[in-house]
PDB file of C-alpha atoms and ligand atoms in Angstrom:
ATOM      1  CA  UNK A  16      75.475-158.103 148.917  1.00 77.00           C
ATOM      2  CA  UNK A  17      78.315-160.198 147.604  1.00 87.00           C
ATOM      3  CA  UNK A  18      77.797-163.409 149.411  1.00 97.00           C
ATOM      4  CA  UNK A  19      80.187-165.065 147.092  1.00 98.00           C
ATOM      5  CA  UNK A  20      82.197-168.280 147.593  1.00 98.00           C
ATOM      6  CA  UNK A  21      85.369-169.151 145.602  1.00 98.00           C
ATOM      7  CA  UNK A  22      86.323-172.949 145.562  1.00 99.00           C
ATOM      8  CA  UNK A  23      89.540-173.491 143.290  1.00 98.00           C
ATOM      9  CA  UNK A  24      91.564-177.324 143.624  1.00 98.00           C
ATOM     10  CA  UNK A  25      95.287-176.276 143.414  1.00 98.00           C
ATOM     11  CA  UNK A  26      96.872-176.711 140.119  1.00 98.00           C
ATOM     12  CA  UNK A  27      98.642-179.864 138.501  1.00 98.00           C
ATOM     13  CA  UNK A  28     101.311-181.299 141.429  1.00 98.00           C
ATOM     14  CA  UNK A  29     104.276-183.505 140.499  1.00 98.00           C
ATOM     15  CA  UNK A  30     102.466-186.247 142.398  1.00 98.00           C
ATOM     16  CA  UNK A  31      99.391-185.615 140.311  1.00 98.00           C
ATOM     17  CA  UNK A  32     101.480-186.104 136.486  1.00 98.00           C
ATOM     18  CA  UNK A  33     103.458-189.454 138.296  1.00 98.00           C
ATOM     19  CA  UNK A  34      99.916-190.702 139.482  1.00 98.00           C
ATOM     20  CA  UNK A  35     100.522-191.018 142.772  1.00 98.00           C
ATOM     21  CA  UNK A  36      98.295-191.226 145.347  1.00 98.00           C
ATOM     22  CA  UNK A  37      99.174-188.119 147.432  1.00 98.00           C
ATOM     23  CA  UNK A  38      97.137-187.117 149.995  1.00 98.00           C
ATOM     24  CA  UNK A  39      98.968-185.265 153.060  1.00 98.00           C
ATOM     25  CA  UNK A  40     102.208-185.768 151.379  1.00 98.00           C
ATOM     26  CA  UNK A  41     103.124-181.982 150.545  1.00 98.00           C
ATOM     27  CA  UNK A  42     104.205-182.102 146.993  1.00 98.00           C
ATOM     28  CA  UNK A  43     105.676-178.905 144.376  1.00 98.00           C
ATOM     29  CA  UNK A  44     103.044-177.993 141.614  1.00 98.00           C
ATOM     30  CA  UNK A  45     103.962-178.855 138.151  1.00 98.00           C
ATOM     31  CA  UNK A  46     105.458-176.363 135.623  1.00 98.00           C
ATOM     32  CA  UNK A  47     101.609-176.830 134.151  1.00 98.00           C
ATOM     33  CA  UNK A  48     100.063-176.286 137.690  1.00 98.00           C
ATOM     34  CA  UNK A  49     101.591-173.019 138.129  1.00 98.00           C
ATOM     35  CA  UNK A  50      99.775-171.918 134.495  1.00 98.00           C
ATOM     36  CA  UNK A  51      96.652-173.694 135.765  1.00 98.00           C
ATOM     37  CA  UNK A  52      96.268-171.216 138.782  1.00 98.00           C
ATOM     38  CA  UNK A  53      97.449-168.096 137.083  1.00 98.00           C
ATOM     39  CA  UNK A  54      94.623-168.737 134.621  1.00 98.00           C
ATOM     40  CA  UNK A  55      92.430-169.685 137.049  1.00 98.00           C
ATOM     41  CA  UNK A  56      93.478-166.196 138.630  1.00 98.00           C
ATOM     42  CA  UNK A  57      92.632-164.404 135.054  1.00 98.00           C
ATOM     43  CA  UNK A  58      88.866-166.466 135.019  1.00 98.00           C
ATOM     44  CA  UNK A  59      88.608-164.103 138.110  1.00 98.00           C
ATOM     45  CA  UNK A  60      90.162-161.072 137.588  1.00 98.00           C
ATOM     46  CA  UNK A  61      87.767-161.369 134.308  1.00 98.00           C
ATOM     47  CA  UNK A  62      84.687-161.490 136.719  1.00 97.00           C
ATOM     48  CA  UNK A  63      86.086-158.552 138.286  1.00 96.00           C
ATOM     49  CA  UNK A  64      86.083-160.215 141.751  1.00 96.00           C
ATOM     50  CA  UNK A  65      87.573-159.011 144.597  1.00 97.00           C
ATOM     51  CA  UNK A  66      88.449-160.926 147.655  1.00 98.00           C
ATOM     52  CA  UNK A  67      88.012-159.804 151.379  1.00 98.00           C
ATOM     53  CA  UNK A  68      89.824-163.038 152.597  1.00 98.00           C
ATOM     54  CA  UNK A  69      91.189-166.179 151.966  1.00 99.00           C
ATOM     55  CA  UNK A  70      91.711-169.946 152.930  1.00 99.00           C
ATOM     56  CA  UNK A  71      93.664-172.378 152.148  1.00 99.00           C
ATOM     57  CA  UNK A  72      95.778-175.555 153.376  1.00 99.00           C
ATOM     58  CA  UNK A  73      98.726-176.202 154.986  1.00 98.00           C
ATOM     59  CA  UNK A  74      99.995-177.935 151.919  1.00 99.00           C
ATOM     60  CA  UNK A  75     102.102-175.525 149.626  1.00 98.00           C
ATOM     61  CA  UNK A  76     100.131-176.923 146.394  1.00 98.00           C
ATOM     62  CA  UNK A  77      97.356-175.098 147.382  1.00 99.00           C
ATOM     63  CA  UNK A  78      99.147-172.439 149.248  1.00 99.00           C
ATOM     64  CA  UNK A  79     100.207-171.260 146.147  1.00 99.00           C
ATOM     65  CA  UNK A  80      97.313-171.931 144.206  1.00 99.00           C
ATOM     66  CA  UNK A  81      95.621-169.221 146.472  1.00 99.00           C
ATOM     67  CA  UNK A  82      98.554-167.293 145.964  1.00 98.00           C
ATOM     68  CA  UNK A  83      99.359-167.141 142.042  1.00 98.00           C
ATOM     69  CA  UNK A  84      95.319-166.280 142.147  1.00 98.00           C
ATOM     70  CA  UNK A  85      95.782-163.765 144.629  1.00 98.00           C
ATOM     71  CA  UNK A  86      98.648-162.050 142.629  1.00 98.00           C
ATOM     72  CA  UNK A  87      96.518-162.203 139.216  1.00 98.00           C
ATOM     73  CA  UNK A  88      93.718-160.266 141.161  1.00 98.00           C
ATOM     74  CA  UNK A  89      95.693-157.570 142.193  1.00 98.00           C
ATOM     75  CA  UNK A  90      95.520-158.286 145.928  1.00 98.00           C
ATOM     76  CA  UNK A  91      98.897-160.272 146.644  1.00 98.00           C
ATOM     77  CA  UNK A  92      98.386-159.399 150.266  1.00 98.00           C
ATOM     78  CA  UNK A  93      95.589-160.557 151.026  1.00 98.00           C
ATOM     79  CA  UNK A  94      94.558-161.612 154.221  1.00 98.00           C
ATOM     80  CA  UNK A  95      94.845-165.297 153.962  1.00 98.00           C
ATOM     81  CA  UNK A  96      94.129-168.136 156.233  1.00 98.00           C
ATOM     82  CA  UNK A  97      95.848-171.623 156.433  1.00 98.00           C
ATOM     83  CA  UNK A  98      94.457-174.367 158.318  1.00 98.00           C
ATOM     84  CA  UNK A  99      95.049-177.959 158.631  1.00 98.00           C
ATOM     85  CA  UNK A 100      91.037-178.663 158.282  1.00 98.00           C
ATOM     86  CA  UNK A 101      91.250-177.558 154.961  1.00 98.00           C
ATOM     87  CA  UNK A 102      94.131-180.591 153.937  1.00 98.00           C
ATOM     88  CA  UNK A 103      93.290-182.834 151.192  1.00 98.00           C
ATOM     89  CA  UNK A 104      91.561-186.700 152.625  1.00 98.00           C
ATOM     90  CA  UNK A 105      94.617-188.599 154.225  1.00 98.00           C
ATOM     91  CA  UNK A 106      95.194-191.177 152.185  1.00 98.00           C
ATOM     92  CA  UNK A 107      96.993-193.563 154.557  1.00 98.00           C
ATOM     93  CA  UNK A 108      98.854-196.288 153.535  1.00 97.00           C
ATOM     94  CA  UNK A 109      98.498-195.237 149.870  1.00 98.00           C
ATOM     95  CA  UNK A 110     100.218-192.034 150.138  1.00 98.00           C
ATOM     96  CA  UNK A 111     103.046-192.315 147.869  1.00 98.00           C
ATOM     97  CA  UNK A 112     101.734-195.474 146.028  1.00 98.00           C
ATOM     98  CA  UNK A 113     100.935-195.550 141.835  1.00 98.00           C
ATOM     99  CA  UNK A 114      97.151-195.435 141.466  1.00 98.00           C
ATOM    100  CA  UNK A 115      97.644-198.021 138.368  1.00 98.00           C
ATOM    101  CA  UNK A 116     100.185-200.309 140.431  1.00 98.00           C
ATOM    102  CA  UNK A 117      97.293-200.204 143.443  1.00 98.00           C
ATOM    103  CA  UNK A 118      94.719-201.317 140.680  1.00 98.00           C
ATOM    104  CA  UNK A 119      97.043-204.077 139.365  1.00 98.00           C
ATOM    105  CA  UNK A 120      97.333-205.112 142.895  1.00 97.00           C
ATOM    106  CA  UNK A 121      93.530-204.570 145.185  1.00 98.00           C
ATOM    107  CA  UNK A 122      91.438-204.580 141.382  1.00 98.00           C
ATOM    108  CA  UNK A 123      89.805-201.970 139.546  1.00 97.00           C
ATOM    109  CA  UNK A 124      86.485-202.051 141.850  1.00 96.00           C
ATOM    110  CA  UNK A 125      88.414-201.674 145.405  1.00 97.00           C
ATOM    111  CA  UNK A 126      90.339-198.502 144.337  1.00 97.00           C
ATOM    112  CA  UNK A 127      87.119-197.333 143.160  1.00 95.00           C
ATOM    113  CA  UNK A 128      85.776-197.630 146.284  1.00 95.00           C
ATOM    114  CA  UNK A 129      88.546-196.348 148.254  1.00 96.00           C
ATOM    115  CA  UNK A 130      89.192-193.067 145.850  1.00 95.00           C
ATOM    116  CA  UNK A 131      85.572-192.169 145.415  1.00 93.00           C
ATOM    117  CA  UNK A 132      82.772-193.792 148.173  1.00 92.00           C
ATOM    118  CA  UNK A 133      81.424-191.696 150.696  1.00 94.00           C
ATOM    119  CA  UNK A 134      82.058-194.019 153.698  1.00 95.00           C
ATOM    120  CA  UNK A 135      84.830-196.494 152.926  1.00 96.00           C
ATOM    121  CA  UNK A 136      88.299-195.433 154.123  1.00 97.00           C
ATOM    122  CA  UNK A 137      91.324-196.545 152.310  1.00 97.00           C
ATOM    123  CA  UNK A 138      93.666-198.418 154.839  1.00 97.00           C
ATOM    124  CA  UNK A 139      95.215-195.926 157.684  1.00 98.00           C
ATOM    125  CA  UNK A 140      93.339-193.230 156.009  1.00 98.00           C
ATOM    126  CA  UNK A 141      90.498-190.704 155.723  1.00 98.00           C
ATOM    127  CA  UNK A 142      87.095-191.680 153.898  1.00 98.00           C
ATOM    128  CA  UNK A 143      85.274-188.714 152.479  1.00 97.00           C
ATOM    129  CA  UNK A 144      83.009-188.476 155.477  1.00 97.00           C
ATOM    130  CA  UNK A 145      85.895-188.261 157.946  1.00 98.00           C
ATOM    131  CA  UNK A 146      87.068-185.988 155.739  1.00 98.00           C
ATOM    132  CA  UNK A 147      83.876-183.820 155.406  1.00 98.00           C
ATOM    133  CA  UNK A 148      83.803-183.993 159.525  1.00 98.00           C
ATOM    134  CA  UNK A 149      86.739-181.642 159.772  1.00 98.00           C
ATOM    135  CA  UNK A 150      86.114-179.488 156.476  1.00 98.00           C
ATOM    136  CA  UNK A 151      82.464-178.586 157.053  1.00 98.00           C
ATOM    137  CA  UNK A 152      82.281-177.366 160.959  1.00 98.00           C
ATOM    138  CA  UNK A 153      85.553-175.468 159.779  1.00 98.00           C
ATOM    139  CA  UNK A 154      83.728-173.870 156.755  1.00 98.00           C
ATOM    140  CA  UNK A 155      80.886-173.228 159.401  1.00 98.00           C
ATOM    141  CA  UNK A 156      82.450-171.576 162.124  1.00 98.00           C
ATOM    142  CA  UNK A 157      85.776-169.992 160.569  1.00 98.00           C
ATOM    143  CA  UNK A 158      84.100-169.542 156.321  1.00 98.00           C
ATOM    144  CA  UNK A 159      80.647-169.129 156.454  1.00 98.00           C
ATOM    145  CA  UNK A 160      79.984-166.115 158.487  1.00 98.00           C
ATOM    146  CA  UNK A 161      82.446-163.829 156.213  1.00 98.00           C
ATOM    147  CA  UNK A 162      79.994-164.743 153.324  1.00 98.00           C
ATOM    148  CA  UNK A 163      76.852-164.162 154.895  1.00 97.00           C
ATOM    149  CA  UNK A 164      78.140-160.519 156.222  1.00 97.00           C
ATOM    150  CA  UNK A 165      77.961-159.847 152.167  1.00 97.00           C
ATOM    151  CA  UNK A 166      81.997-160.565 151.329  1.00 98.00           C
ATOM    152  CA  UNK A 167      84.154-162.817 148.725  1.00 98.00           C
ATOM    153  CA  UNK A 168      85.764-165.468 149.484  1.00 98.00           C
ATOM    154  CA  UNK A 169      88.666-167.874 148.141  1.00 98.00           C
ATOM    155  CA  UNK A 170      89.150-170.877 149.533  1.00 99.00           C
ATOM    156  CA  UNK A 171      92.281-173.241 147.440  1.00 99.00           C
ATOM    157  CA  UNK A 172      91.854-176.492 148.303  1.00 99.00           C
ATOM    158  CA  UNK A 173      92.345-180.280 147.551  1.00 98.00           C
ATOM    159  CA  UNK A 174      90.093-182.216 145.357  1.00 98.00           C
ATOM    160  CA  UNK A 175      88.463-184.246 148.464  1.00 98.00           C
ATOM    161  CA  UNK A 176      88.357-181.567 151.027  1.00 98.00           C
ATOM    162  CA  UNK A 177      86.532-179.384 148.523  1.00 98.00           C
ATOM    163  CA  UNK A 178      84.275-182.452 147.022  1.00 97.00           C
ATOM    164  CA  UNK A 179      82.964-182.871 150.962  1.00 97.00           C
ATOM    165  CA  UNK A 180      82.733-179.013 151.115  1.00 98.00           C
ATOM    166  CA  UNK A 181      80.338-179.468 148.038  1.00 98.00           C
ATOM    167  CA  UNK A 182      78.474-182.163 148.976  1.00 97.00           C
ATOM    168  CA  UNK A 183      77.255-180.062 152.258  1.00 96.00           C
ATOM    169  CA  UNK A 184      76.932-177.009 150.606  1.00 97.00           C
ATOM    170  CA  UNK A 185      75.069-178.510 147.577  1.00 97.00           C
ATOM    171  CA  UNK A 186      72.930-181.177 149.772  1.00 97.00           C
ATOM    172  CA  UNK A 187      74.036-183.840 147.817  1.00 96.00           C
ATOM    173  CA  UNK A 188      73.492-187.285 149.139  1.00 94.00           C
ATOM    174  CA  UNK A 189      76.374-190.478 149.524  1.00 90.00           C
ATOM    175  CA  UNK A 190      75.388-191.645 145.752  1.00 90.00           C
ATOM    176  CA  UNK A 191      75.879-187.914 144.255  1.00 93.00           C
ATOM    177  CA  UNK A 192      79.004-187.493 145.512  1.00 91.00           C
ATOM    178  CA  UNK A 193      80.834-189.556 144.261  1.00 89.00           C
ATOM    179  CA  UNK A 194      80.116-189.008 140.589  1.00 91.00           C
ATOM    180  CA  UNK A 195      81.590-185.664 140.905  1.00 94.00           C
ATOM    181  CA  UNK A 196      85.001-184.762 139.786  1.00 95.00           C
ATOM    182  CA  UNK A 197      86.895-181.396 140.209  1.00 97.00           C
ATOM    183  CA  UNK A 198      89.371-181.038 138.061  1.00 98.00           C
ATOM    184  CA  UNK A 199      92.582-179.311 138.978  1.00 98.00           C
ATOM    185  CA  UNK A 200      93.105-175.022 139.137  1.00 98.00           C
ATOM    186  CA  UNK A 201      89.728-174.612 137.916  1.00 98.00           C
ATOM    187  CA  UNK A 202      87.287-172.126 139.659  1.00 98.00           C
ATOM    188  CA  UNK A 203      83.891-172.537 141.326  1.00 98.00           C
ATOM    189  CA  UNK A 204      81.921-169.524 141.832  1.00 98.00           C
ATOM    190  CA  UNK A 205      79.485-169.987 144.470  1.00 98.00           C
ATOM    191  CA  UNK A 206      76.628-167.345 145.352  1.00 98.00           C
ATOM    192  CA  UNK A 207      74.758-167.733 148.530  1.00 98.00           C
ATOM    193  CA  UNK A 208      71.625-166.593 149.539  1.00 98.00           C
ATOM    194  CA  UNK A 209      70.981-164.719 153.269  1.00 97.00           C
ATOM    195  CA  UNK A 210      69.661-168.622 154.442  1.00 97.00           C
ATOM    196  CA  UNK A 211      73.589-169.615 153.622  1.00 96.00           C
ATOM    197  CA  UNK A 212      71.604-171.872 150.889  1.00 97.00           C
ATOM    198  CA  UNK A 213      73.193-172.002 147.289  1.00 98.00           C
ATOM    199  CA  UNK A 214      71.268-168.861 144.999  1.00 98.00           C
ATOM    200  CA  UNK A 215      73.761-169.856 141.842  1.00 98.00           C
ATOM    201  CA  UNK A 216      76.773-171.656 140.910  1.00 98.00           C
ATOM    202  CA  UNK A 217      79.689-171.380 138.017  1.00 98.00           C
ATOM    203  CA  UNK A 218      82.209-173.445 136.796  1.00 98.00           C
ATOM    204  CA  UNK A 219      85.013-171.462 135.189  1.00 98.00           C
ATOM    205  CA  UNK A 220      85.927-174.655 132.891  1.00 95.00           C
TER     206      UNK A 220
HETATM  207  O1  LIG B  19      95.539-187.031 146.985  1.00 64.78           O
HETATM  208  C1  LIG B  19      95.555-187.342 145.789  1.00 64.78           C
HETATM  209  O2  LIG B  19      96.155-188.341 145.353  1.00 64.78           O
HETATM  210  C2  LIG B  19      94.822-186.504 144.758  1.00 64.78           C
HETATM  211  O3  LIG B  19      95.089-185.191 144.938  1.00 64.78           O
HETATM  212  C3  LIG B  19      93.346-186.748 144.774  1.00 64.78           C
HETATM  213  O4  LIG B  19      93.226-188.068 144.546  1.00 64.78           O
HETATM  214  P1  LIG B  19      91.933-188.825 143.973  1.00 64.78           P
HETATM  215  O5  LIG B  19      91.679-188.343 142.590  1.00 64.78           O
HETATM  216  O6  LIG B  19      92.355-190.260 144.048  1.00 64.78           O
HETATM  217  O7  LIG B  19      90.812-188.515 144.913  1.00 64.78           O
END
């Protein structure tokens, strides 16, 4: 039994090297994204994983993310999955604002807050808990069941959306959270046991 989940944030985006904050705003990957996920694809292929499905966004950063990885595994047609639930935390008014021109302006300690707290929204936007209350019933009801019959998933995702995917599947509490950092096109390997509980976990660093 396989029972293996694949959680990889899309590679470096243009909005990620201008630091911007980007949110739903669907940005290009950089020339150094696309080499992030083809490596990340490699990590993979090394493991000698195959995929029975995939999931992604609706954002084309981690479209293809899932897709250079796809390609490096041998299985560039893949059935593969987007859905909105699966978008990176709306940032709201922020989107398209300098994360070092917000600090000059709200302070160090409010950014803080709004990038990395559990339960604090950034204006117009999504905290990570709204956030995890569309990712986690979709991981659920659309994710969970293909791992638990025994396959291997991908999922390519956003930094937030997969940091509230995390903190349900690890049981991590509101404090845990938000020391945790993913950083970008690098891959998560996930084995579950038959409870759906976590048996092991990698980080392809
Ligand atoms: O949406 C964004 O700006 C980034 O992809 C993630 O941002 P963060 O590091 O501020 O959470």
């Amino acid at each position: 039994m396989s029972r293996t989940l694949v959680l990889v944030r899309h590679g470096q985006s243009e909005w990620n090297l201008k630091n911007l904050f980007t949110g739903w705003r669907d940005v290009e990957l950089t020339e150094q994204g696309h080499a992030e996920a083809k490596a990340a694809g490699q990590k993979l292929k090394a493991l000698g994983l195959k995929f029975d499905i995939a999931f992604t966004s609706v954002l084309k950063r981690a479209q293809v993310t899932c897709q250079h990885i796809l390609d490096a595994v041998g299985q560039s047609d893949l059935e593969t999955i987007r859905n909105v639930a699966l978008n990176e935390r709306d940032y709201g008014d922020l989107s398209g604002l300098n994360k070092d021109d917000a600090r000059a302006k709200w302070g160090e300690e409010q950014v803080h807050i709004w990038r990395r707290s559990y339960d604090v929204p950034p204006p117009g936007g999504e905290s990570l808990k709204d956030t995890g209350a569309r990712v986690w019933p979709y991981y659920l009801h659309d994710m969970q069941p293909h791992v638990l019959r025994g396959e291997t998933v991908l999922v390519a995702a956003h930094g937030n959306s997969l940091r509230a995917m995390i903190m349900a599947l690890e049981g991590m509490t509101g404090e845990e959270i938000v020391k945790l950092e993913l950083n970008t096109g690098i891959p998560i390997v996930y084995r579950l046991n038959a409870d759906s509980t976590v048996a092991s976990k990698e980080v392809l660093s």
